[in-house]
């Protein structure tokens, strides 16, 4: 998940020293641990989202970057 998302937070688009893997649909709401339900999140966004869906938390999920740029 971290490699797929290029270590970018899928909620805010930033990099952080502390990246986490988050369930888009929380397990408590029936979310599964599948690649399409997991994203990389910075700690700040993961705490803001908490045990809610992005819609409930008022945040968007950014699309997966299809090509990694090595110069970044």
mmCIF file of N, CA, C and O in Angstrom:
data_model
loop_
_atom_site.group_PDB
_atom_site.id
_atom_site.type_symbol
_atom_site.label_atom_id
_atom_site.label_comp_id
_atom_site.label_asym_id
_atom_site.label_seq_id
_atom_site.Cartn_x
_atom_site.Cartn_y
_atom_site.Cartn_z
ATOM 1 N N UNK A 1 0.839 -1.192 0.000
ATOM 2 C CA UNK A 1 0.000 0.000 0.000
ATOM 3 C C UNK A 1 0.880 1.251 0.000
ATOM 4 O O UNK A 1 0.643 2.176 -0.771
ATOM 5 N N UNK A 2 1.892 1.264 0.872
ATOM 6 C CA UNK A 2 2.787 2.430 0.933
ATOM 7 C C UNK A 2 3.513 2.624 -0.390
ATOM 8 O O UNK A 2 3.607 3.767 -0.888
ATOM 9 N N UNK A 3 4.006 1.548 -0.987
ATOM 10 C CA UNK A 3 4.683 1.660 -2.286
ATOM 11 C C UNK A 3 3.711 2.106 -3.367
ATOM 12 O O UNK A 3 4.023 2.982 -4.175
ATOM 13 N N UNK A 4 2.527 1.510 -3.408
ATOM 14 C CA UNK A 4 1.536 1.879 -4.425
ATOM 15 C C UNK A 4 1.222 3.364 -4.371
ATOM 16 O O UNK A 4 1.115 4.037 -5.389
ATOM 17 N N UNK A 5 1.097 3.883 -3.162
ATOM 18 C CA UNK A 5 0.737 5.288 -2.985
ATOM 19 C C UNK A 5 1.961 6.207 -2.969
ATOM 20 O O UNK A 5 1.835 7.412 -2.734
ATOM 21 N N UNK A 6 3.149 5.629 -3.227
ATOM 22 C CA UNK A 6 4.397 6.402 -3.292
ATOM 23 C C UNK A 6 4.646 7.181 -2.002
ATOM 24 O O UNK A 6 5.160 8.287 -2.020
ATOM 25 N N UNK A 7 4.221 6.604 -0.891
ATOM 26 C CA UNK A 7 4.411 7.214 0.433
ATOM 27 C C UNK A 7 3.811 8.619 0.519
ATOM 28 O O UNK A 7 4.304 9.485 1.228
ATOM 29 N N UNK A 8 2.716 8.831 -0.209
ATOM 30 C CA UNK A 8 1.967 10.097 -0.157
ATOM 31 C C UNK A 8 0.647 9.852 0.553
ATOM 32 O O UNK A 8 -0.013 8.836 0.322
ATOM 33 N N UNK A 9 0.257 10.791 1.383
ATOM 34 C CA UNK A 9 -1.038 10.704 2.042
ATOM 35 C C UNK A 9 -2.129 10.842 0.987
ATOM 36 O O UNK A 9 -2.158 11.816 0.230
ATOM 37 N N UNK A 10 -3.022 9.883 0.923
ATOM 38 C CA UNK A 10 -4.101 9.913 -0.068
ATOM 39 C C UNK A 10 -5.234 10.845 0.342
ATOM 40 O O UNK A 10 -6.188 11.027 -0.402
ATOM 41 N N UNK A 11 -5.109 11.476 1.496
ATOM 42 C CA UNK A 11 -6.104 12.452 1.919
ATOM 43 C C UNK A 11 -5.632 13.879 1.675
ATOM 44 O O UNK A 11 -6.402 14.715 1.236
ATOM 45 N N UNK A 12 -4.367 14.182 1.962
ATOM 46 C CA UNK A 12 -3.879 15.565 1.801
ATOM 47 C C UNK A 12 -2.783 15.701 0.750
ATOM 48 O O UNK A 12 -2.452 16.818 0.352
ATOM 49 N N UNK A 13 -2.198 14.583 0.299
ATOM 50 C CA UNK A 13 -1.175 14.621 -0.737
ATOM 51 C C UNK A 13 0.236 14.903 -0.248
ATOM 52 O O UNK A 13 1.157 15.014 -1.045
ATOM 53 N N UNK A 14 0.412 15.006 1.050
ATOM 54 C CA UNK A 14 1.742 15.305 1.593
ATOM 55 C C UNK A 14 2.476 14.035 2.002
ATOM 56 O O UNK A 14 1.873 12.996 2.195
ATOM 57 N N UNK A 15 3.787 14.210 2.157
ATOM 58 C CA UNK A 15 4.628 13.156 2.730
ATOM 59 C C UNK A 15 4.913 13.528 4.167
ATOM 60 O O UNK A 15 5.012 14.690 4.518
ATOM 61 N N UNK A 16 5.098 12.527 4.984
ATOM 62 C CA UNK A 16 5.383 12.734 6.395
ATOM 63 C C UNK A 16 6.342 11.645 6.840
ATOM 64 O O UNK A 16 6.429 10.593 6.212
ATOM 65 N N UNK A 17 7.044 11.886 7.916
ATOM 66 C CA UNK A 17 7.928 10.853 8.439
ATOM 67 C C UNK A 17 7.134 9.693 9.005
ATOM 68 O O UNK A 17 7.631 8.581 9.087
ATOM 69 N N UNK A 18 5.930 9.945 9.410
ATOM 70 C CA UNK A 18 5.093 8.899 9.991
ATOM 71 C C UNK A 18 3.884 8.669 9.092
ATOM 72 O O UNK A 18 2.879 9.358 9.188
ATOM 73 N N UNK A 19 4.009 7.693 8.199
ATOM 74 C CA UNK A 19 2.898 7.339 7.326
ATOM 75 C C UNK A 19 2.246 6.077 7.876
ATOM 76 O O UNK A 19 2.910 5.208 8.439
ATOM 77 N N UNK A 20 0.940 5.998 7.729
ATOM 78 C CA UNK A 20 0.174 4.871 8.248
ATOM 79 C C UNK A 20 -0.710 4.309 7.143
ATOM 80 O O UNK A 20 -0.970 4.985 6.158
ATOM 81 N N UNK A 21 -1.158 3.100 7.318
ATOM 82 C CA UNK A 21 -2.114 2.494 6.395
ATOM 83 C C UNK A 21 -3.491 2.610 7.038
ATOM 84 O O UNK A 21 -3.674 2.254 8.200
ATOM 85 N N UNK A 22 -4.444 3.123 6.278
ATOM 86 C CA UNK A 22 -5.787 3.371 6.798
ATOM 87 C C UNK A 22 -6.830 2.643 5.966
ATOM 88 O O UNK A 22 -6.679 2.504 4.753
ATOM 89 N N UNK A 23 -7.883 2.192 6.610
ATOM 90 C CA UNK A 23 -9.039 1.621 5.923
ATOM 91 C C UNK A 23 -9.944 2.776 5.488
ATOM 92 O O UNK A 23 -10.362 3.573 6.332
ATOM 93 N N UNK A 24 -10.259 2.862 4.208
ATOM 94 C CA UNK A 24 -11.174 3.911 3.735
ATOM 95 C C UNK A 24 -12.526 3.726 4.419
ATOM 96 O O UNK A 24 -13.067 4.649 5.016
ATOM 97 N N UNK A 25 -13.079 2.543 4.292
ATOM 98 C CA UNK A 25 -14.285 2.191 5.058
ATOM 99 C C UNK A 25 -13.785 1.460 6.293
ATOM 100 O O UNK A 25 -13.163 0.397 6.189
ATOM 101 N N UNK A 26 -13.989 2.022 7.469
ATOM 102 C CA UNK A 26 -13.458 1.417 8.691
ATOM 103 C C UNK A 26 -13.948 -0.015 8.902
ATOM 104 O O UNK A 26 -15.077 -0.370 8.524
ATOM 105 N N UNK A 27 -13.107 -0.823 9.508
ATOM 106 C CA UNK A 27 -13.461 -2.206 9.832
ATOM 107 C C UNK A 27 -14.734 -2.230 10.672
ATOM 108 O O UNK A 27 -15.596 -3.087 10.492
ATOM 109 N N UNK A 28 -14.883 -1.247 11.564
ATOM 110 C CA UNK A 28 -16.080 -1.195 12.423
ATOM 111 C C UNK A 28 -17.362 -0.980 11.632
ATOM 112 O O UNK A 28 -18.452 -1.224 12.143
ATOM 113 N N UNK A 29 -17.210 -0.524 10.365
ATOM 114 C CA UNK A 29 -18.379 -0.324 9.507
ATOM 115 C C UNK A 29 -18.434 -1.357 8.386
ATOM 116 O O UNK A 29 -19.108 -1.160 7.379
ATOM 117 N N UNK A 30 -17.688 -2.448 8.558
ATOM 118 C CA UNK A 30 -17.722 -3.532 7.582
ATOM 119 C C UNK A 30 -16.624 -3.486 6.539
ATOM 120 O O UNK A 30 -16.611 -4.306 5.621
ATOM 121 N N UNK A 31 -15.698 -2.548 6.633
ATOM 122 C CA UNK A 31 -14.594 -2.445 5.685
ATOM 123 C C UNK A 31 -13.653 -3.627 5.803
ATOM 124 O O UNK A 31 -13.439 -4.166 6.892
ATOM 125 N N UNK A 32 -13.107 -4.023 4.675
ATOM 126 C CA UNK A 32 -12.195 -5.168 4.624
ATOM 127 C C UNK A 32 -10.752 -4.692 4.453
ATOM 128 O O UNK A 32 -10.497 -3.567 4.033
ATOM 129 N N UNK A 33 -9.816 -5.560 4.739
ATOM 130 C CA UNK A 33 -8.390 -5.266 4.552
ATOM 131 C C UNK A 33 -7.964 -5.699 3.153
ATOM 132 O O UNK A 33 -7.175 -6.620 2.966
ATOM 133 N N UNK A 34 -8.520 -5.021 2.151
ATOM 134 C CA UNK A 34 -8.211 -5.287 0.749
ATOM 135 C C UNK A 34 -7.547 -4.055 0.150
ATOM 136 O O UNK A 34 -7.732 -2.936 0.650
ATOM 137 N N UNK A 35 -6.784 -4.264 -0.920
ATOM 138 C CA UNK A 35 -6.046 -3.144 -1.518
ATOM 139 C C UNK A 35 -6.946 -1.981 -1.928
ATOM 140 O O UNK A 35 -6.547 -0.827 -1.826
ATOM 141 N N UNK A 36 -8.152 -2.278 -2.380
ATOM 142 C CA UNK A 36 -9.023 -1.181 -2.797
ATOM 143 C C UNK A 36 -9.657 -0.449 -1.610
ATOM 144 O O UNK A 36 -10.275 0.602 -1.793
ATOM 145 N N UNK A 37 -9.483 -0.956 -0.392
ATOM 146 C CA UNK A 37 -10.013 -0.279 0.792
ATOM 147 C C UNK A 37 -8.904 0.253 1.701
ATOM 148 O O UNK A 37 -9.185 0.800 2.758
ATOM 149 N N UNK A 38 -7.649 0.108 1.286
ATOM 150 C CA UNK A 38 -6.528 0.579 2.088
ATOM 151 C C UNK A 38 -5.806 1.711 1.376
ATOM 152 O O UNK A 38 -5.610 1.658 0.157
ATOM 153 N N UNK A 39 -5.412 2.725 2.135
ATOM 154 C CA UNK A 39 -4.662 3.848 1.586
ATOM 155 C C UNK A 39 -3.560 4.253 2.559
ATOM 156 O O UNK A 39 -3.622 3.949 3.752
ATOM 157 N N UNK A 40 -2.571 4.956 2.039
ATOM 158 C CA UNK A 40 -1.540 5.555 2.869
ATOM 159 C C UNK A 40 -2.084 6.872 3.405
ATOM 160 O O UNK A 40 -2.692 7.645 2.667
ATOM 161 N N UNK A 41 -1.866 7.121 4.694
ATOM 162 C CA UNK A 41 -2.330 8.359 5.315
ATOM 163 C C UNK A 41 -1.258 8.892 6.260
ATOM 164 O O UNK A 41 -0.574 8.115 6.926
ATOM 165 N N UNK A 42 -1.125 10.213 6.305
ATOM 166 C CA UNK A 42 -0.248 10.796 7.315
ATOM 167 C C UNK A 42 -0.982 10.695 8.657
ATOM 168 O O UNK A 42 -2.207 10.532 8.710
ATOM 169 N N UNK A 43 -0.243 10.746 9.726
ATOM 170 C CA UNK A 43 -0.841 10.578 11.052
ATOM 171 C C UNK A 43 -1.930 11.628 11.301
ATOM 172 O O UNK A 43 -2.991 11.322 11.842
ATOM 173 N N UNK A 44 -1.669 12.867 10.895
ATOM 174 C CA UNK A 44 -2.640 13.946 11.125
ATOM 175 C C UNK A 44 -3.980 13.641 10.450
ATOM 176 O O UNK A 44 -5.039 13.759 11.072
ATOM 177 N N UNK A 45 -3.941 13.251 9.169
ATOM 178 C CA UNK A 45 -5.189 12.942 8.461
ATOM 179 C C UNK A 45 -5.856 11.695 9.007
ATOM 180 O O UNK A 45 -7.084 11.639 9.116
ATOM 181 N N UNK A 46 -5.056 10.695 9.360
ATOM 182 C CA UNK A 46 -5.625 9.460 9.901
ATOM 183 C C UNK A 46 -6.345 9.737 11.222
ATOM 184 O O UNK A 46 -7.415 9.187 11.490
ATOM 185 N N UNK A 47 -5.781 10.607 12.050
ATOM 186 C CA UNK A 47 -6.431 10.954 13.322
ATOM 187 C C UNK A 47 -7.692 11.790 13.075
ATOM 188 O O UNK A 47 -8.694 11.623 13.748
ATOM 189 N N UNK A 48 -7.620 12.681 12.089
ATOM 190 C CA UNK A 48 -8.787 13.507 11.764
ATOM 191 C C UNK A 48 -9.945 12.636 11.261
ATOM 192 O O UNK A 48 -11.090 12.822 11.655
ATOM 193 N N UNK A 49 -9.624 11.668 10.405
ATOM 194 C CA UNK A 49 -10.654 10.789 9.859
ATOM 195 C C UNK A 49 -11.201 9.861 10.943
ATOM 196 O O UNK A 49 -12.402 9.596 10.989
ATOM 197 N N UNK A 50 -10.314 9.383 11.791
ATOM 198 C CA UNK A 50 -10.685 8.507 12.910
ATOM 199 C C UNK A 50 -11.463 7.295 12.410
ATOM 200 O O UNK A 50 -11.124 6.719 11.389
ATOM 201 N N UNK A 51 -12.513 6.926 13.092
ATOM 202 C CA UNK A 51 -13.293 5.727 12.784
ATOM 203 C C UNK A 51 -14.520 6.085 11.939
ATOM 204 O O UNK A 51 -15.637 5.680 12.245
ATOM 205 N N UNK A 52 -14.260 6.897 10.900
ATOM 206 C CA UNK A 52 -15.348 7.349 10.017
ATOM 207 C C UNK A 52 -14.935 7.122 8.564
ATOM 208 O O UNK A 52 -13.766 6.936 8.266
ATOM 209 N N UNK A 53 -15.885 7.197 7.676
ATOM 210 C CA UNK A 53 -15.560 7.181 6.256
ATOM 211 C C UNK A 53 -15.045 8.573 5.890
ATOM 212 O O UNK A 53 -15.297 9.540 6.622
ATOM 213 N N UNK A 54 -14.340 8.706 4.764
ATOM 214 C CA UNK A 54 -13.902 10.040 4.351
ATOM 215 C C UNK A 54 -15.081 11.016 4.213
ATOM 216 O O UNK A 54 -14.974 12.171 4.617
ATOM 217 N N UNK A 55 -16.192 10.546 3.697
ATOM 218 C CA UNK A 55 -17.370 11.407 3.547
ATOM 219 C C UNK A 55 -17.853 11.898 4.912
ATOM 220 O O UNK A 55 -18.153 13.080 5.086
ATOM 221 N N UNK A 56 -17.913 11.001 5.881
ATOM 222 C CA UNK A 56 -18.337 11.394 7.228
ATOM 223 C C UNK A 56 -17.362 12.383 7.858
ATOM 224 O O UNK A 56 -17.762 13.250 8.623
ATOM 225 N N UNK A 57 -16.068 12.254 7.516
ATOM 226 C CA UNK A 57 -15.039 13.133 8.080
ATOM 227 C C UNK A 57 -14.873 14.418 7.271
ATOM 228 O O UNK A 57 -14.129 15.312 7.679
ATOM 229 N N UNK A 58 -15.546 14.509 6.129
ATOM 230 C CA UNK A 58 -15.458 15.709 5.300
ATOM 231 C C UNK A 58 -14.140 15.845 4.555
ATOM 232 O O UNK A 58 -13.675 16.961 4.304
ATOM 233 N N UNK A 59 -13.526 14.707 4.186
ATOM 234 C CA UNK A 59 -12.281 14.739 3.424
ATOM 235 C C UNK A 59 -12.413 13.882 2.173
ATOM 236 O O UNK A 59 -13.277 13.000 2.099
ATOM 237 N N UNK A 60 -11.571 14.155 1.182
ATOM 238 C CA UNK A 60 -11.584 13.406 -0.069
ATOM 239 C C UNK A 60 -10.442 12.407 -0.096
ATOM 240 O O UNK A 60 -9.425 12.592 0.570
ATOM 241 N N UNK A 61 -10.596 11.372 -0.907
ATOM 242 C CA UNK A 61 -9.516 10.422 -1.158
ATOM 243 C C UNK A 61 -8.934 10.779 -2.515
ATOM 244 O O UNK A 61 -9.640 10.770 -3.527
ATOM 245 N N UNK A 62 -7.651 11.120 -2.533
ATOM 246 C CA UNK A 62 -6.992 11.480 -3.779
ATOM 247 C C UNK A 62 -6.767 10.230 -4.623
ATOM 248 O O UNK A 62 -6.569 9.139 -4.086
ATOM 249 N N UNK A 63 -6.771 10.385 -5.949
ATOM 250 C CA UNK A 63 -6.550 9.214 -6.804
ATOM 251 C C UNK A 63 -5.122 8.686 -6.672
ATOM 252 O O UNK A 63 -4.209 9.424 -6.312
ATOM 253 N N UNK A 64 -4.950 7.417 -7.013
ATOM 254 C CA UNK A 64 -3.623 6.803 -7.011
ATOM 255 C C UNK A 64 -2.832 7.389 -8.180
ATOM 256 O O UNK A 64 -3.356 7.506 -9.286
ATOM 257 N N UNK A 65 -1.602 7.778 -7.899
ATOM 258 C CA UNK A 65 -0.738 8.238 -8.985
ATOM 259 C C UNK A 65 -0.344 7.044 -9.828
ATOM 260 O O UNK A 65 0.076 6.026 -9.307
ATOM 261 N N UNK A 66 -0.481 7.179 -11.128
ATOM 262 C CA UNK A 66 -0.223 6.036 -12.006
ATOM 263 C C UNK A 66 1.244 5.908 -12.373
ATOM 264 O O UNK A 66 1.693 4.845 -12.745
ATOM 265 N N UNK A 67 1.998 6.977 -12.256
ATOM 266 C CA UNK A 67 3.410 6.904 -12.619
ATOM 267 C C UNK A 67 4.238 7.637 -11.565
ATOM 268 O O UNK A 67 3.974 8.796 -11.268
ATOM 269 N N UNK A 68 5.238 6.972 -11.065
ATOM 270 C CA UNK A 68 6.110 7.572 -10.061
ATOM 271 C C UNK A 68 7.162 8.429 -10.749
ATOM 272 O O UNK A 68 7.745 8.027 -11.734
ATOM 273 N N UNK A 69 7.373 9.612 -10.207
ATOM 274 C CA UNK A 69 8.405 10.497 -10.744
ATOM 275 C C UNK A 69 9.640 10.362 -9.854
ATOM 276 O O UNK A 69 9.606 10.730 -8.692
ATOM 277 N N UNK A 70 10.730 9.853 -10.423
ATOM 278 C CA UNK A 70 11.920 9.578 -9.638
ATOM 279 C C UNK A 70 12.610 10.833 -9.126
ATOM 280 O O UNK A 70 13.380 10.765 -8.190
ATOM 281 N N UNK A 71 12.348 11.988 -9.744
ATOM 282 C CA UNK A 71 13.039 13.198 -9.317
ATOM 283 C C UNK A 71 12.396 13.852 -8.115
ATOM 284 O O UNK A 71 12.910 14.796 -7.580
ATOM 285 N N UNK A 72 11.300 13.376 -7.640
ATOM 286 C CA UNK A 72 10.658 13.970 -6.466
ATOM 287 C C UNK A 72 11.259 13.439 -5.198
ATOM 288 O O UNK A 72 11.622 12.331 -5.058
#
